[in-house]
CSV table of C-alpha atoms in Angstrom, one decimal:
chain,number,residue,atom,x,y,z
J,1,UNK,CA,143.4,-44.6,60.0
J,2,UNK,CA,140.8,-42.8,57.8
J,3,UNK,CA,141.0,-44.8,55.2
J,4,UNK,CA,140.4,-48.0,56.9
J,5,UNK,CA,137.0,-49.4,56.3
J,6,UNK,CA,135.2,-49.4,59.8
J,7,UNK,CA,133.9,-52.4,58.9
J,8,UNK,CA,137.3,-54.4,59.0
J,9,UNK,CA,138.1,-56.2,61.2
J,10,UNK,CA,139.4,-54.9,64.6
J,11,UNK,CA,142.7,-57.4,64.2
J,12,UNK,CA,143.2,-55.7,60.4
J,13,UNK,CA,142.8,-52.3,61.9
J,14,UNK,CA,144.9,-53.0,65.0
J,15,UNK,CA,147.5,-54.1,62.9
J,16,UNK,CA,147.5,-51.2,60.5
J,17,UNK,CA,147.8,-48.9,63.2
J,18,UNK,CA,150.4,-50.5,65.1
J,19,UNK,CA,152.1,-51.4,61.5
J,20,UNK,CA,152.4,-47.1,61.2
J,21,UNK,CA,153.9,-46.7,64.5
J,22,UNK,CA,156.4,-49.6,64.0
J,23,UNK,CA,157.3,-47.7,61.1
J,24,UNK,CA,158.3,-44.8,63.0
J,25,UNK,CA,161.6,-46.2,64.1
J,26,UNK,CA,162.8,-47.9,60.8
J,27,UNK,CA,165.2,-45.3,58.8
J,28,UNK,CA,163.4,-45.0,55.2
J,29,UNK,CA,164.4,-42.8,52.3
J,30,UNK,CA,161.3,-44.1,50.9
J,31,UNK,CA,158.0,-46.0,51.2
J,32,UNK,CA,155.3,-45.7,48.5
J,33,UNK,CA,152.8,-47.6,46.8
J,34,UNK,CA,152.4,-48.5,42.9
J,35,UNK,CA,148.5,-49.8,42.3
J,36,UNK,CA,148.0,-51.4,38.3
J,37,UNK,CA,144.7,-50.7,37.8
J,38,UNK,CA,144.9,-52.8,34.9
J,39,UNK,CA,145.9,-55.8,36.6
J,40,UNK,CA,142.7,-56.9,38.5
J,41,UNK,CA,141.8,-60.0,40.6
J,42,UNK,CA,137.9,-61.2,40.9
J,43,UNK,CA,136.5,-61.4,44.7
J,44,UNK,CA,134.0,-63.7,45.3
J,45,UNK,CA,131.0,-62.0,46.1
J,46,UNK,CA,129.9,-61.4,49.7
J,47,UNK,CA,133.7,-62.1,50.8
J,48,UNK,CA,132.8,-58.1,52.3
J,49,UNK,CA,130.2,-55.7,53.4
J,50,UNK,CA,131.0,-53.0,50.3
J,51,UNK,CA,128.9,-51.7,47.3
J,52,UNK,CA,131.7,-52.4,45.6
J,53,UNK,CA,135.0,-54.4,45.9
J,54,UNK,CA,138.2,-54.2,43.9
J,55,UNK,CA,141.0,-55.7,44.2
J,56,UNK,CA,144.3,-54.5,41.9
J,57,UNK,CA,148.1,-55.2,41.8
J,58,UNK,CA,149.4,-52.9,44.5
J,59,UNK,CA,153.4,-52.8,45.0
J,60,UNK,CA,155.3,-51.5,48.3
J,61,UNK,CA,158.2,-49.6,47.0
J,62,UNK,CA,160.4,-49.3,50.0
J,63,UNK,CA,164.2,-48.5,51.0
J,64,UNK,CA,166.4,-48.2,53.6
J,65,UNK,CA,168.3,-45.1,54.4
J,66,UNK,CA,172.1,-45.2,53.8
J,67,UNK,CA,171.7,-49.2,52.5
J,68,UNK,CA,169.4,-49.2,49.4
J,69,UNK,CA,170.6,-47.5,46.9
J,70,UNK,CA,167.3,-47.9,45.0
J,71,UNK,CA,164.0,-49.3,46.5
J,72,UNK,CA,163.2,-52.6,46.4
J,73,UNK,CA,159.1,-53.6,45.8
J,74,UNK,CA,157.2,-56.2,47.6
J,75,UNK,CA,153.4,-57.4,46.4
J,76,UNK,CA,150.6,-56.4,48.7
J,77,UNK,CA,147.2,-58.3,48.8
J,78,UNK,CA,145.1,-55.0,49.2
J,79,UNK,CA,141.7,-55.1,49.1
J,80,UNK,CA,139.6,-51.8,48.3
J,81,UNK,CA,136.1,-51.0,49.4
J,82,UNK,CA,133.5,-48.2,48.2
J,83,UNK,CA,130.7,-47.2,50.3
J,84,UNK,CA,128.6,-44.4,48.8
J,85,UNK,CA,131.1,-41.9,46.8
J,86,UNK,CA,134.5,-43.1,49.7
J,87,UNK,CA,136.9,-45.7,48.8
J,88,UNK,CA,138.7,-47.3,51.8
J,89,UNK,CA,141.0,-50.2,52.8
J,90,UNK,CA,139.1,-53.5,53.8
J,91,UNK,CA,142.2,-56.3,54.1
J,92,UNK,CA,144.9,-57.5,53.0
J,93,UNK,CA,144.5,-61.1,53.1
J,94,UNK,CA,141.1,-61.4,51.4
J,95,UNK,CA,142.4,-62.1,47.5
J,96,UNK,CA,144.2,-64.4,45.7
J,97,UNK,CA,147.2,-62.2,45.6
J,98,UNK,CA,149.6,-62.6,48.8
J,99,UNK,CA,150.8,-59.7,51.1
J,100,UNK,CA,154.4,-59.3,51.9
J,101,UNK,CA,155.3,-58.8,55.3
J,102,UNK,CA,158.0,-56.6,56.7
J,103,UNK,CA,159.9,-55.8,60.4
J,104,UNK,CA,157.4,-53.4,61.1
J,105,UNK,CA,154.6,-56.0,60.9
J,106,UNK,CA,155.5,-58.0,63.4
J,107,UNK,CA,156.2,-55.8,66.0
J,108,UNK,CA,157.9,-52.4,67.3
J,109,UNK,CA,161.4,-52.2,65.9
J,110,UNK,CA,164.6,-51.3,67.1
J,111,UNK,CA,167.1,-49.9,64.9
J,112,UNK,CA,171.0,-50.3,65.1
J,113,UNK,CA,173.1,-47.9,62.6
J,114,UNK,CA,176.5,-47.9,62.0
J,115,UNK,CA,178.8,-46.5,59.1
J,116,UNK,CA,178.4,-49.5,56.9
J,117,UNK,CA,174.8,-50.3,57.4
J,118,UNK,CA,171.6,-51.0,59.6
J,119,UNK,CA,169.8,-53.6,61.7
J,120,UNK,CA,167.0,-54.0,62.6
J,121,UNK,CA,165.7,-56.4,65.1
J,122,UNK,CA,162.6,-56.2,68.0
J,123,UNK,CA,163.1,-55.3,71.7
J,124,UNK,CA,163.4,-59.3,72.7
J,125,UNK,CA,166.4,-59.5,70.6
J,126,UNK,CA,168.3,-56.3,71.2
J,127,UNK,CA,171.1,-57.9,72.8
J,128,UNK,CA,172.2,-59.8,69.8
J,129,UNK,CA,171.2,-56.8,67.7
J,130,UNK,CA,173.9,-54.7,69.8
J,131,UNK,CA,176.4,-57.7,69.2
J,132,UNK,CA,175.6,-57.5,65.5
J,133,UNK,CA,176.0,-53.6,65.2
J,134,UNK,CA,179.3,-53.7,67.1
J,135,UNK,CA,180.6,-56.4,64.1
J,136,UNK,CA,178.8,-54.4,61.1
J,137,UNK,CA,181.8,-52.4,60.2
J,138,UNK,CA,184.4,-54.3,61.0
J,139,UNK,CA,182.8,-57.2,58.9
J,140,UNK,CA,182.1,-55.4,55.9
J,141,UNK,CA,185.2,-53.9,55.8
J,142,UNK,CA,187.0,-57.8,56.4
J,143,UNK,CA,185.0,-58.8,53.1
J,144,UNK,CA,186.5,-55.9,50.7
J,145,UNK,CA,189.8,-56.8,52.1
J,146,UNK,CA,188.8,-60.2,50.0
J,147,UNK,CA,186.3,-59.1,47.7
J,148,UNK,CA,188.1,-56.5,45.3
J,149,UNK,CA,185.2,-55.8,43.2
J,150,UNK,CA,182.9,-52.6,43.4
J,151,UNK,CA,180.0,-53.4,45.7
J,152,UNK,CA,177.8,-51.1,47.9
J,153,UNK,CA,179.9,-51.9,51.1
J,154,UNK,CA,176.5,-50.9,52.9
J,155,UNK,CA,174.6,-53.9,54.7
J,156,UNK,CA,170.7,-54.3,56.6
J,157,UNK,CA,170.9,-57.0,59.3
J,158,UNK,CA,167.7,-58.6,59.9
J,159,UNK,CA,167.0,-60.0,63.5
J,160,UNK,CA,163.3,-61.8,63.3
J,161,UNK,CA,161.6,-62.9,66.5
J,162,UNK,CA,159.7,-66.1,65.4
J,163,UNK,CA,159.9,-68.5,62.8
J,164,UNK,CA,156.4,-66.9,60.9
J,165,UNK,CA,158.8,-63.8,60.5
J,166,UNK,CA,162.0,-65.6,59.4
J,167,UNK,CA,160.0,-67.2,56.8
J,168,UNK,CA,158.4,-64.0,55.7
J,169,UNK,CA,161.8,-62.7,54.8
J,170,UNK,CA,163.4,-66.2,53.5
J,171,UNK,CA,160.7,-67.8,52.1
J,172,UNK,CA,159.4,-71.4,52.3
J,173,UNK,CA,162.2,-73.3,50.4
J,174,UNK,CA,164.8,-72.8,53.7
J,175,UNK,CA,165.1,-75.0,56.4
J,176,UNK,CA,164.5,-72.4,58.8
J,177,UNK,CA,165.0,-74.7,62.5
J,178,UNK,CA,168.8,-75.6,60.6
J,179,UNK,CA,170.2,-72.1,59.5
J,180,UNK,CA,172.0,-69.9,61.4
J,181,UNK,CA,171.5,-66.8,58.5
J,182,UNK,CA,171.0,-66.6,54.8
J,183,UNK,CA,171.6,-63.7,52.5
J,184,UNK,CA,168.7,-62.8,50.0
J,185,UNK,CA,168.0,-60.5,47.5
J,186,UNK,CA,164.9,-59.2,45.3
J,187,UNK,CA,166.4,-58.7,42.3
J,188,UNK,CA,169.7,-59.7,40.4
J,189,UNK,CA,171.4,-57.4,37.7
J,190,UNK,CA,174.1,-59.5,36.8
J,191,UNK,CA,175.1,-57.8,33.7
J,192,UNK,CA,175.0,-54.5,36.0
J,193,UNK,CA,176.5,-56.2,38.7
J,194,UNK,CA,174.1,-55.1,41.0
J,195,UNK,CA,171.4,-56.2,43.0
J,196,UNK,CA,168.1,-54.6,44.8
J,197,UNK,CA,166.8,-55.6,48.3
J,198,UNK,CA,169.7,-57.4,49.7
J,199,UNK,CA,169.4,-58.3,53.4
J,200,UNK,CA,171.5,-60.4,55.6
J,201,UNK,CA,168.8,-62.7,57.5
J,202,UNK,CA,169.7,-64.2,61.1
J,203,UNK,CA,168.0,-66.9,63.1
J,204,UNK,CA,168.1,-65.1,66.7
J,205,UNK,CA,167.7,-68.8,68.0
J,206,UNK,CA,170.8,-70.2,66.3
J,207,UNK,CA,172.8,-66.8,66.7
J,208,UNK,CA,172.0,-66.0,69.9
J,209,UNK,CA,174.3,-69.2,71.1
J,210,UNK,CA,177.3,-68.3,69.4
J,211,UNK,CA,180.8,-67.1,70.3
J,212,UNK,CA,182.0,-64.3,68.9
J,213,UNK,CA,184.3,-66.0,66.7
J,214,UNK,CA,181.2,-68.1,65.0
J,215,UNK,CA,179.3,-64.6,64.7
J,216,UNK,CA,181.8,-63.2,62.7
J,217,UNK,CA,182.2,-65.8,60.7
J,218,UNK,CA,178.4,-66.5,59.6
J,219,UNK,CA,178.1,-62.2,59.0
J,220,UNK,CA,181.1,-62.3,57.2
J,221,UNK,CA,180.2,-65.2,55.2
J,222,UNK,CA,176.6,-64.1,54.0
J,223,UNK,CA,177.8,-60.3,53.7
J,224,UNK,CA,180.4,-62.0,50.7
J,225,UNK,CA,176.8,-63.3,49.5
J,226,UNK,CA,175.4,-59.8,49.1
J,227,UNK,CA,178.8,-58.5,47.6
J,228,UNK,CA,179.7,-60.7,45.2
J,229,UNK,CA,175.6,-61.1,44.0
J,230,UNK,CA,175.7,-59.1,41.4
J,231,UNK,CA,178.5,-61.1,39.7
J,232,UNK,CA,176.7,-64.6,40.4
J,233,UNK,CA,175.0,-65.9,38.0
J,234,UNK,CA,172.3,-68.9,38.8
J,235,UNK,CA,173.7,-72.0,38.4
J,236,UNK,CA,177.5,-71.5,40.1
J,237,UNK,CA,178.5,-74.8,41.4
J,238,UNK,CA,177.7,-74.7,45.3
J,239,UNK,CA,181.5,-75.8,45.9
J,240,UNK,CA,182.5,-72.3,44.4
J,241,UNK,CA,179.7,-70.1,46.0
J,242,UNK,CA,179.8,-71.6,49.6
J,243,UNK,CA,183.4,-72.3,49.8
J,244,UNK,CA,184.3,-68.8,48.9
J,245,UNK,CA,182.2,-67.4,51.1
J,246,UNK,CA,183.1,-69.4,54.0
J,247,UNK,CA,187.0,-68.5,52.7
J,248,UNK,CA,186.3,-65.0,53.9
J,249,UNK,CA,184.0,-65.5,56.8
J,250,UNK,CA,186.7,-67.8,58.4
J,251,UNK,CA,189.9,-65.7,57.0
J,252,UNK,CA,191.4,-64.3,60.5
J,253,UNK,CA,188.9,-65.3,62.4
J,254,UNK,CA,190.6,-67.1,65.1
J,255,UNK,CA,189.0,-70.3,64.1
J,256,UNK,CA,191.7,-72.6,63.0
J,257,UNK,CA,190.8,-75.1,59.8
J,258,UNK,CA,191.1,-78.4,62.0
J,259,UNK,CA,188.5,-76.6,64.5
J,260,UNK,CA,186.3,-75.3,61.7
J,261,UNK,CA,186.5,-78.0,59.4
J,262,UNK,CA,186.2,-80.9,61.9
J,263,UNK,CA,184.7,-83.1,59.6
J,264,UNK,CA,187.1,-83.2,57.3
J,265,UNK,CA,190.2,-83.3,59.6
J,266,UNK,CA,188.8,-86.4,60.8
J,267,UNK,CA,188.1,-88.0,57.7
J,268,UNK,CA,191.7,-87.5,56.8
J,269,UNK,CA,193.1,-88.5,59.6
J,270,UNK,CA,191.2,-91.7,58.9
J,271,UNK,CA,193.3,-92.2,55.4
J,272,UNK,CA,190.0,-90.5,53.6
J,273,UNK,CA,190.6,-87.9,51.4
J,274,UNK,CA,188.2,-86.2,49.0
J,275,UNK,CA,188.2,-87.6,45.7
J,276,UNK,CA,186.3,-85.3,43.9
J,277,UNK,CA,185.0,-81.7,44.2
J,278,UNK,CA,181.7,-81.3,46.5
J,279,UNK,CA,178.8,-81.8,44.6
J,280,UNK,CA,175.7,-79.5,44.6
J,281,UNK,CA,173.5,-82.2,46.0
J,282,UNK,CA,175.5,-82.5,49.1
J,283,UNK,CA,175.1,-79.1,50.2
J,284,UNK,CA,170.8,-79.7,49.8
J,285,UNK,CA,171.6,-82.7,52.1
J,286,UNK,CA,171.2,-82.8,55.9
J,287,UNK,CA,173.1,-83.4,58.9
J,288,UNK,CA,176.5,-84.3,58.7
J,289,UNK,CA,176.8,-84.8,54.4
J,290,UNK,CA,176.1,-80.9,54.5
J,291,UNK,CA,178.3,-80.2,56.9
J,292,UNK,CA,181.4,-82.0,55.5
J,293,UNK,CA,180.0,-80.2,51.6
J,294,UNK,CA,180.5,-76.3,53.3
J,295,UNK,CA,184.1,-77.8,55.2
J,296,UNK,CA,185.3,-79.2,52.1
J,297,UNK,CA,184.4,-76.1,50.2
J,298,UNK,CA,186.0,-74.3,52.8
J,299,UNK,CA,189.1,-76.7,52.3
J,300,UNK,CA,189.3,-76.2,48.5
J,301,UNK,CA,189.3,-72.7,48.3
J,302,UNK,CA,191.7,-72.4,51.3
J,303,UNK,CA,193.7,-74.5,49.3
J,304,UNK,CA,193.4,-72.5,46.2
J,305,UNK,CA,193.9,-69.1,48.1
J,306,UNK,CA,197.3,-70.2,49.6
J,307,UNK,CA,198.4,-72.4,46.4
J,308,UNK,CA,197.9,-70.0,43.8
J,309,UNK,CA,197.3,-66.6,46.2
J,310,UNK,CA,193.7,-64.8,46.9
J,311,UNK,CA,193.8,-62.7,43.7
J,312,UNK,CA,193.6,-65.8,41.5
J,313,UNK,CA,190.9,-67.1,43.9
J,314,UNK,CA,188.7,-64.0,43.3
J,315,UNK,CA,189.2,-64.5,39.5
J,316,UNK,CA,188.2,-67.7,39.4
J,317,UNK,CA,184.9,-67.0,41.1
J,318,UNK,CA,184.5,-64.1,38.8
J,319,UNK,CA,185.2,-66.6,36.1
J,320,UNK,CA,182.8,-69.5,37.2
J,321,UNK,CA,180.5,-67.9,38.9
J,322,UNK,CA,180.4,-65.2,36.2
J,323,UNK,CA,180.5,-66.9,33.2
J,324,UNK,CA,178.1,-69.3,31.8
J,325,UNK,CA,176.8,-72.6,34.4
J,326,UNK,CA,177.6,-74.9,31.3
J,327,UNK,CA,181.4,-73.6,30.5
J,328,UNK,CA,184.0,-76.5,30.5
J,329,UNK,CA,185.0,-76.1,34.3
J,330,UNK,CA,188.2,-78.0,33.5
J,331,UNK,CA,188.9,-74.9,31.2
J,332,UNK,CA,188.2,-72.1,33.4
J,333,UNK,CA,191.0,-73.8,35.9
J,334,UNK,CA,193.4,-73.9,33.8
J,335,UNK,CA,192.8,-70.6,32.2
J,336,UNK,CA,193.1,-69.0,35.8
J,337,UNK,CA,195.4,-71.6,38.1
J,338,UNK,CA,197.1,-73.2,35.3
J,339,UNK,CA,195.9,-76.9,36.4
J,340,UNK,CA,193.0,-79.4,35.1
J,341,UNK,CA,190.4,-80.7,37.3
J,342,UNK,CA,192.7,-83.9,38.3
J,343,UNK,CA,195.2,-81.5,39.0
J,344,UNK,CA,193.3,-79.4,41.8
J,345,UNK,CA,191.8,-82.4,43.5
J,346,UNK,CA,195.1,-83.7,43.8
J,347,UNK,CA,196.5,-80.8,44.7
J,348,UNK,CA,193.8,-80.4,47.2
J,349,UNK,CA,194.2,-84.2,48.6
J,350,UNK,CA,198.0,-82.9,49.4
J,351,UNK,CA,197.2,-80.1,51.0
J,352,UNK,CA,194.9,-81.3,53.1
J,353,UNK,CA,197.4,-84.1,54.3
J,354,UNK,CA,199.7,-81.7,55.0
J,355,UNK,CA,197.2,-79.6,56.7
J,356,UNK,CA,195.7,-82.3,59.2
């Protein structure tokens, strides 16, 4: 704490201190900073009691032991203070820039490891933490059954314990309140197939309320996310992303399709079939339209997995979700399953009749 400006604030020097002892339970390879003196923001003057004030790009270079491969780097509103011939830490939240925040930030952390990965969560949550750590393995090792292609196999489980925290490490765009988990990443390599600071984020207050069964299935569903990320390109139609993920995250779950995909059980057995693959819009939607957008995905790719068998499912996400976002989909379908458009709806109207 020596090189905290005594005249910070006592709530910026309580939280530094209790940021350092946080840290003391999280499993890092490495945590360093990067400061671009080059890259300089003005303060207004008098925004600090300082001689002198400066304020330059400052990076957190982090990574977690046995899941990062490489270290991820997060930006860090730091403010710098000089008094006499000593330089010294004043704030973080006194520039323009913005300051990430991590686990460690918002309270002491408990750690879960297991062969395939970590999470970490806070002592309020360590229940569903446990629950989480018992699945890691099992779950990671249910996606590679499914997802054939090289991936780190390695996963960090993030258990916040508010919403302020769970938008920290989602950001603003998610409907935080509605999700049960969401996978992000940093960075995206897709023509390295990789990607940096992947974390599986959970909504303790959504998760906490499920079965087994439905905990599996979310895991497994945003750990397919993280492994297939690299080969994802921006722009895959949602019908392909979610519906393949939910493919794996239901495949033996227990969960059977008319269970799972409610929605569209019951519109079928009302004489309404699908008459068109899920657009992109539906699964930005709320309520209900969502809902039936993520079953009928689930549907489709079901249908394609036990049509044509899960090999030429992978393919084709490989292929669409690999290839270019404005490649004739039409194409790419009958490259890989040997059918047009037409011919997988109906296909997938068929089976779905036969199904429910």
């Amino acid at each position: 704490m020596a090189t905290i400006d005594p005249r910070a604030t006592p709530q910026f020097r309580d939280a530094q201190a209790a940021m350092f002892d946080n840290l003391a339970s999280v499993p890092l390879s490495i945590f360093s900073y990067n400061l671009d003196p080059t890259d300089v923001v003005s303060v207004p003057t008098g925004v600090f009691p300082a001689e002198e004030l400066w304020a330059p790009e400052v990076q957190l270079n982090y990574a977690l032991a046995g899941v990062d491969r490489d270290p991820t780097s997060k930006p860090m509103g730091y403010l710098f203070s000089r008094h006499g011939t000593q330089w010294f830490l004043a704030s973080d939240t006194l520039t323009s820039r913005n300051t990430w925040r991590g686990p460690w930030d918002f309270g002491p952390v408990t750690t879960i490891k297991t062969k395939s990965g970590v999470v970490l969560a806070h002592p309020g949550d360590a229940a569903l933490a446990k629950r989480i750590g018992d699945e890691l393995d099992s779950d990671v090792k249910a996606v590679s059954a499914v997802w054939d292609q090289p991936w780190s196999r390695e996963v960090a489980v993030l258990v916040p314990s508010s919403t302020d925290e769970l938008k920290a490490f989602v950001g603003p765009e998610f409907a935080v309140d509605s999700i049960a988990a969401v996978a992000v990443a940093d960075r995206v390599d897709n023509a390295g197939h990789t990607a940096i600071g992947q974390r599986v984020v959970l909504n303790p207050d959504n998760a906490d309320k499920m079965p087994e069964a439905s905990l599996k299935v979310v895991l497994r569903h945003e750990m397919t996310h993280i492994a297939a990320r690299g080969y994802t390109v921006d722009g895959t139609p949602m019908w392909m992303l979610e519906g393949f993920a939910n493919y794996v995250g239901y495949r033996d779950s227990g969960i059977s399709m008319d269970v799972g995909a409610a929605d569209v059980a019951e519109l079928e057995r009302d004489g309404t079939v699908p008459t068109d693959l899920p657009a992109n819009g539906d699964f930005a939607a709320s309520g209900d339209k969502i809902n039936l957008a993520y079953d009928e995905a689930w549907t489709l790719t079901s249908f394609i997995a036990d049509t044509f068998g899960q090999h030429a499912l992978v393919t084709l996400y490989l292929r669409v979700a690999g290839g270019d976002p404005k490649a004739d989909l039409g194409q790419q379908l009958h490259d890989v399953l040997g059918v047009d458009k037409a011919g997988l709806v109906a296909g997938w109207q068929d089976y779905l009749r036969r199904k429910f």
